PDB file of C-alpha atoms in Angstrom:
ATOM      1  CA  UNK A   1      -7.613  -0.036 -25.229  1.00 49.00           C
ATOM      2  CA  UNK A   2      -4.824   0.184 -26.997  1.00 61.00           C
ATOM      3  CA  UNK A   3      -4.914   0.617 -31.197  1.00 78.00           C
ATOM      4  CA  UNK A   4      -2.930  -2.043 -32.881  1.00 82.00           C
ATOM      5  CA  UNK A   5      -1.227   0.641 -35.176  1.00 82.00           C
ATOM      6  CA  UNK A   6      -0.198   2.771 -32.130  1.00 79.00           C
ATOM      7  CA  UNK A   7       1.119  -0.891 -30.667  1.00 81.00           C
ATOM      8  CA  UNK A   8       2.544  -1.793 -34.112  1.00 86.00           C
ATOM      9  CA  UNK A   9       4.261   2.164 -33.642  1.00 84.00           C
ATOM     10  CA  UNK A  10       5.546   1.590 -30.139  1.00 82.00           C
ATOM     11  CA  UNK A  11       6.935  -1.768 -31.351  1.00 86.00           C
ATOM     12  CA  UNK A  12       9.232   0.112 -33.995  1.00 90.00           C
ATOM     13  CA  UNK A  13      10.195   3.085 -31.590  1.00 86.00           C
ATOM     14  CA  UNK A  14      11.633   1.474 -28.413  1.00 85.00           C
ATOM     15  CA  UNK A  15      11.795  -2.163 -29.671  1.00 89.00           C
ATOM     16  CA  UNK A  16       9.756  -5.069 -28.562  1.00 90.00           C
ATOM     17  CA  UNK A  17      11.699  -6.060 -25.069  1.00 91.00           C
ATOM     18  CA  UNK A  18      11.318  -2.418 -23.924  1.00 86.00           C
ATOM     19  CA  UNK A  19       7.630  -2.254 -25.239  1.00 87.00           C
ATOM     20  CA  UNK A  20       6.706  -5.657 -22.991  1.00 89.00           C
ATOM     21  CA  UNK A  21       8.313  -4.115 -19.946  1.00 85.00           C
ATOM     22  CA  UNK A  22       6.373  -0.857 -20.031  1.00 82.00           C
ATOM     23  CA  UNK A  23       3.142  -3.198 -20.254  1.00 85.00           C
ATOM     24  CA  UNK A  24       3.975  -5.143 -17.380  1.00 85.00           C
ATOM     25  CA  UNK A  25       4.879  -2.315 -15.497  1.00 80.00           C
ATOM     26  CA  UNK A  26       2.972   0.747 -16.301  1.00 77.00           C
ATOM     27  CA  UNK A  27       0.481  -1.079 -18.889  1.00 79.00           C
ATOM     28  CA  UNK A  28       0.919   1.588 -21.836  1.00 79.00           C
ATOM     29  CA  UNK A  29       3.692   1.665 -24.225  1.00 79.00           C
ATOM     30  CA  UNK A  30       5.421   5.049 -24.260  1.00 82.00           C
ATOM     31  CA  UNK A  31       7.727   6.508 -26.174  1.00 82.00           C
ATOM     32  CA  UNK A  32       9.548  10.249 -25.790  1.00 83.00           C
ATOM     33  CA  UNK A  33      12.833  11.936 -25.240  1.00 87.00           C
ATOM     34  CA  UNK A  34      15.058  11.072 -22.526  1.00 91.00           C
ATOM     35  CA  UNK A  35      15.367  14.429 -20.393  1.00 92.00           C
ATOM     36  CA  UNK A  36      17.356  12.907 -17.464  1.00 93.00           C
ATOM     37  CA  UNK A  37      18.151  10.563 -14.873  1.00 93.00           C
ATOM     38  CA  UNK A  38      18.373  10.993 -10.849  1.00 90.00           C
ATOM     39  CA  UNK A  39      20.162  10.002  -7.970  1.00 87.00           C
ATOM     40  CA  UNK A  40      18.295   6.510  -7.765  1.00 87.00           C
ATOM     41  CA  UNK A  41      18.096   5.910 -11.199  1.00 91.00           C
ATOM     42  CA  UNK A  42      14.692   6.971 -12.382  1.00 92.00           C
ATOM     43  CA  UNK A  43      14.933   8.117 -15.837  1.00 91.00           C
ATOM     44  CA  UNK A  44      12.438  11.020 -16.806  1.00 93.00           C
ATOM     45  CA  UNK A  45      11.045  11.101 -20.348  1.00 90.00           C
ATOM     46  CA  UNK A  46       8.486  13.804 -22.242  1.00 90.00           C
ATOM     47  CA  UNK A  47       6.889  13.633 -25.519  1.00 86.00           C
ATOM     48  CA  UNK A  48       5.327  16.658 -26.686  1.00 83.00           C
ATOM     49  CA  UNK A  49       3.392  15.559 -29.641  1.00 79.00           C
ATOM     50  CA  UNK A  50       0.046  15.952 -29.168  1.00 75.00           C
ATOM     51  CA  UNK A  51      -1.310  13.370 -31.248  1.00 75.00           C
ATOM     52  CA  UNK A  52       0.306  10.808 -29.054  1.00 75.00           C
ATOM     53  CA  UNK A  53       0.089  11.683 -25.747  1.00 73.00           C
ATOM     54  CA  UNK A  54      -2.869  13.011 -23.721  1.00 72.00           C
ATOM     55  CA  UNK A  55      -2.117  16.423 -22.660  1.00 74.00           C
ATOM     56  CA  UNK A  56      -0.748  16.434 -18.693  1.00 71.00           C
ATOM     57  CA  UNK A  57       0.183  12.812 -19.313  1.00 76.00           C
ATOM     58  CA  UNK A  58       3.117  13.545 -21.693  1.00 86.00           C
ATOM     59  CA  UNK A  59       5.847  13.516 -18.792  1.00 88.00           C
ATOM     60  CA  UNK A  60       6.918  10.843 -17.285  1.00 87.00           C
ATOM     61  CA  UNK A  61       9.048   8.664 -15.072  1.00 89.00           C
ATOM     62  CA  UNK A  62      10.506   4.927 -15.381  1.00 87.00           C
ATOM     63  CA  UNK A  63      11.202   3.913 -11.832  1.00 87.00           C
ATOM     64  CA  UNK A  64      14.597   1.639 -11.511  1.00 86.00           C
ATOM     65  CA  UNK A  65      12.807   0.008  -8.942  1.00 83.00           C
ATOM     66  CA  UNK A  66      10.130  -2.754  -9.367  1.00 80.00           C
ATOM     67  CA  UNK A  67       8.366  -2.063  -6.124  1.00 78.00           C
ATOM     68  CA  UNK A  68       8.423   1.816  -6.429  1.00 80.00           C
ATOM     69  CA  UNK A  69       5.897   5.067  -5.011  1.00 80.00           C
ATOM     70  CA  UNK A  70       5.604   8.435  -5.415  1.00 82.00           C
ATOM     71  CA  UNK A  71       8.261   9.245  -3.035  1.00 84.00           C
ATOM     72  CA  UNK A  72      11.519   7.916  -4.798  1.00 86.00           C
ATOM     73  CA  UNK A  73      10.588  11.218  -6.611  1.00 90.00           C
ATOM     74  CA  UNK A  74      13.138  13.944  -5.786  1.00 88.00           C
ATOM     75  CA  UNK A  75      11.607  17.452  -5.214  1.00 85.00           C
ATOM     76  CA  UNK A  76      13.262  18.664  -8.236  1.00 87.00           C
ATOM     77  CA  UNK A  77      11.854  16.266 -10.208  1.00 91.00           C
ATOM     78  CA  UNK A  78       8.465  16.062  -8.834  1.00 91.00           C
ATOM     79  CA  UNK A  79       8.081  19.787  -9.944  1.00 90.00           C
ATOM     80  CA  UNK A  80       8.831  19.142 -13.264  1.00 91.00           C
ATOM     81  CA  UNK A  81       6.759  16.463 -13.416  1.00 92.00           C
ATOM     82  CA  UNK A  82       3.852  18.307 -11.568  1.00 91.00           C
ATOM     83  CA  UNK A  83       4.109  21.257 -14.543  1.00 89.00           C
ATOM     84  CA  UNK A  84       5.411  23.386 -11.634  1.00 89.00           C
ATOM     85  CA  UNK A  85       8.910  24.112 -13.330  1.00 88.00           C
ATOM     86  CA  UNK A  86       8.905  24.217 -17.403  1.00 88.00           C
ATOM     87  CA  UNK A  87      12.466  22.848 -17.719  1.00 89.00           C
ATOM     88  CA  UNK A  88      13.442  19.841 -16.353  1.00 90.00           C
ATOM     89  CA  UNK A  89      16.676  20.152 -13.296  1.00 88.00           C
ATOM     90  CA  UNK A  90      19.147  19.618 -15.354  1.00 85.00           C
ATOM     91  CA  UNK A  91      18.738  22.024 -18.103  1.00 86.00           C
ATOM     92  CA  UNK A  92      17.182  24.448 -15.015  1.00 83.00           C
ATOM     93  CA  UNK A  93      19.562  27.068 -14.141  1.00 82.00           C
ATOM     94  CA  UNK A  94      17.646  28.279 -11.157  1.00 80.00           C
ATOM     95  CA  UNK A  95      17.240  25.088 -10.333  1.00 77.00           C
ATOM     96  CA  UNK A  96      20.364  24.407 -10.192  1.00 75.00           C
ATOM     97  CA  UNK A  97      22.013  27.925  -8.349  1.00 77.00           C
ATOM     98  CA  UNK A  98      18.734  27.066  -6.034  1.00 75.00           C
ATOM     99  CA  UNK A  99      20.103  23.776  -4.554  1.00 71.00           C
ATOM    100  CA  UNK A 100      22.735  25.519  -1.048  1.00 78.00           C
ATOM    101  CA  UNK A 101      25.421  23.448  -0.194  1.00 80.00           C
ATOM    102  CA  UNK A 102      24.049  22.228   3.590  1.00 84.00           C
ATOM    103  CA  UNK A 103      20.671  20.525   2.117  1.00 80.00           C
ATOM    104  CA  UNK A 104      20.416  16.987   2.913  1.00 82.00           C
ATOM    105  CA  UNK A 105      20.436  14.127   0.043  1.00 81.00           C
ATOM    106  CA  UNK A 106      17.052  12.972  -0.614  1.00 78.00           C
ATOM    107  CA  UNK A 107      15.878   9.697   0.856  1.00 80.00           C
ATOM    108  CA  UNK A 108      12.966   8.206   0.541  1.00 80.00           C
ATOM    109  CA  UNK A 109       9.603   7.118   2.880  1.00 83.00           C
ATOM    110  CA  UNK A 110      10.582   4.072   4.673  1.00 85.00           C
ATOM    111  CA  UNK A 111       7.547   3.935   5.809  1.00 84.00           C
ATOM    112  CA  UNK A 112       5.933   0.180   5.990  1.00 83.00           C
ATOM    113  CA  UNK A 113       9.075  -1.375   5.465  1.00 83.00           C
ATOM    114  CA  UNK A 114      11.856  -2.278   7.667  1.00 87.00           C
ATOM    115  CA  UNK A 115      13.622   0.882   7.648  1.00 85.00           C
ATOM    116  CA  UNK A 116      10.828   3.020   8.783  1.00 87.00           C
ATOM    117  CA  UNK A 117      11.396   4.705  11.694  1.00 86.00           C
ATOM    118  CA  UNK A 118       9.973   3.351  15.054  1.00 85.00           C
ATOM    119  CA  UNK A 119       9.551   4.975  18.389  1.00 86.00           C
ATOM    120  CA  UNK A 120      10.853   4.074  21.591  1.00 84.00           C
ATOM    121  CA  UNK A 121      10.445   5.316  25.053  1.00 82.00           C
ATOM    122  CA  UNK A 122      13.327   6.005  27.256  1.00 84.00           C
ATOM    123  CA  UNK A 123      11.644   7.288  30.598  1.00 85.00           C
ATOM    124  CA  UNK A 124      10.773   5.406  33.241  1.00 83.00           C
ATOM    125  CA  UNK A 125       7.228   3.986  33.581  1.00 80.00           C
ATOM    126  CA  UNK A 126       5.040   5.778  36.248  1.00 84.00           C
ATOM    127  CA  UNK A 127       3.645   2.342  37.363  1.00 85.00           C
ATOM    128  CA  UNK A 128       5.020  -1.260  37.056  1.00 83.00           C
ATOM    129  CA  UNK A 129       2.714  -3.895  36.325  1.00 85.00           C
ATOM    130  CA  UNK A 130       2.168  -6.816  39.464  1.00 86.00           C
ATOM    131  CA  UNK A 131       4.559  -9.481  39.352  1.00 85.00           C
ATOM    132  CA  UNK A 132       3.144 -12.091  41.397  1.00 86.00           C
ATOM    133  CA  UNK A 133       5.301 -13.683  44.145  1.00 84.00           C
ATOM    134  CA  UNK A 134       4.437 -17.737  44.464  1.00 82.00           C
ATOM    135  CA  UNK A 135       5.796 -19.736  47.376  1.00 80.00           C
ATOM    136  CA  UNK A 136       5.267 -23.466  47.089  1.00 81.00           C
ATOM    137  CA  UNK A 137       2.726 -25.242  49.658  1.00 81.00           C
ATOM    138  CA  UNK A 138       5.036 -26.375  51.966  1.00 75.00           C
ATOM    139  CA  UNK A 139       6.702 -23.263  52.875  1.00 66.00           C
ATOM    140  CA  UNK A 140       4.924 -20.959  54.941  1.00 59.00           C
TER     141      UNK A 140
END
């Protein structure tokens, strides 16, 4: 449960339509610094006052989507989020020199939606079922 005064606090910081969305959607209010933004329009945030956040939940992400998952998550930014990398991509210079020039663009997991990816056979089948050949009664 939230405190009022920490409600009453979140209010003030990112104003009250911002506040009602967070509630809705990840049902704490949260306020931090803005570290970035990827490719689909997440925006990653981090607030390292301790007296606020509970330590290992002080980074986080606002998906653009409303439906979202875990895997609209770059790599990149799933390490920073994870505490695997200390700085966040952008301000990562390994990160950055890391990244060759042939690696693919990150998509997400289609899967259970109609872009997932669904097998098909192209051999022929070893048996075919019975079709049933019907004369009428007349014919013999």
């Amino acid at each position: 449960m939230v405190s009022l005064a920490r409600t009453i606090r979140s209010i003030r910081r990112v104003g009250l339509r911002e506040w009602w969305r967070q509630m809705q959607y990840i049902g704490d209010a949260k306020s931090g610094r803005f570290v970035g933004q990827d490719q689909f329009g997440n925006r990653y945030f981090e607030n390292l006052n301790p007296e606020e956040e509970i330590p290992g939940r002080h980074r986080w992400v606002d998906y653009a989507q409303h439906d979202y998952n875990a895997t609209q998550v770059p790599a990149e930014w799933h390490s920073w989020i994870s505490h695997i990398r200390k700085d966040p991509p952008p301000e990562d210079r390994v990160m950055q020199n890391l990244s060759p020039p042939w690696k693919a663009p990150w998509v997400e997991n289609l899967t259970g939606t109609r872009g997932a990816f669904k097998t098909y056979n192209t051999t022929k089948p070893k048996y075919e079922a019975w079709q049933p050949k019907s004369i009428s009664r007349g014919e013999s």
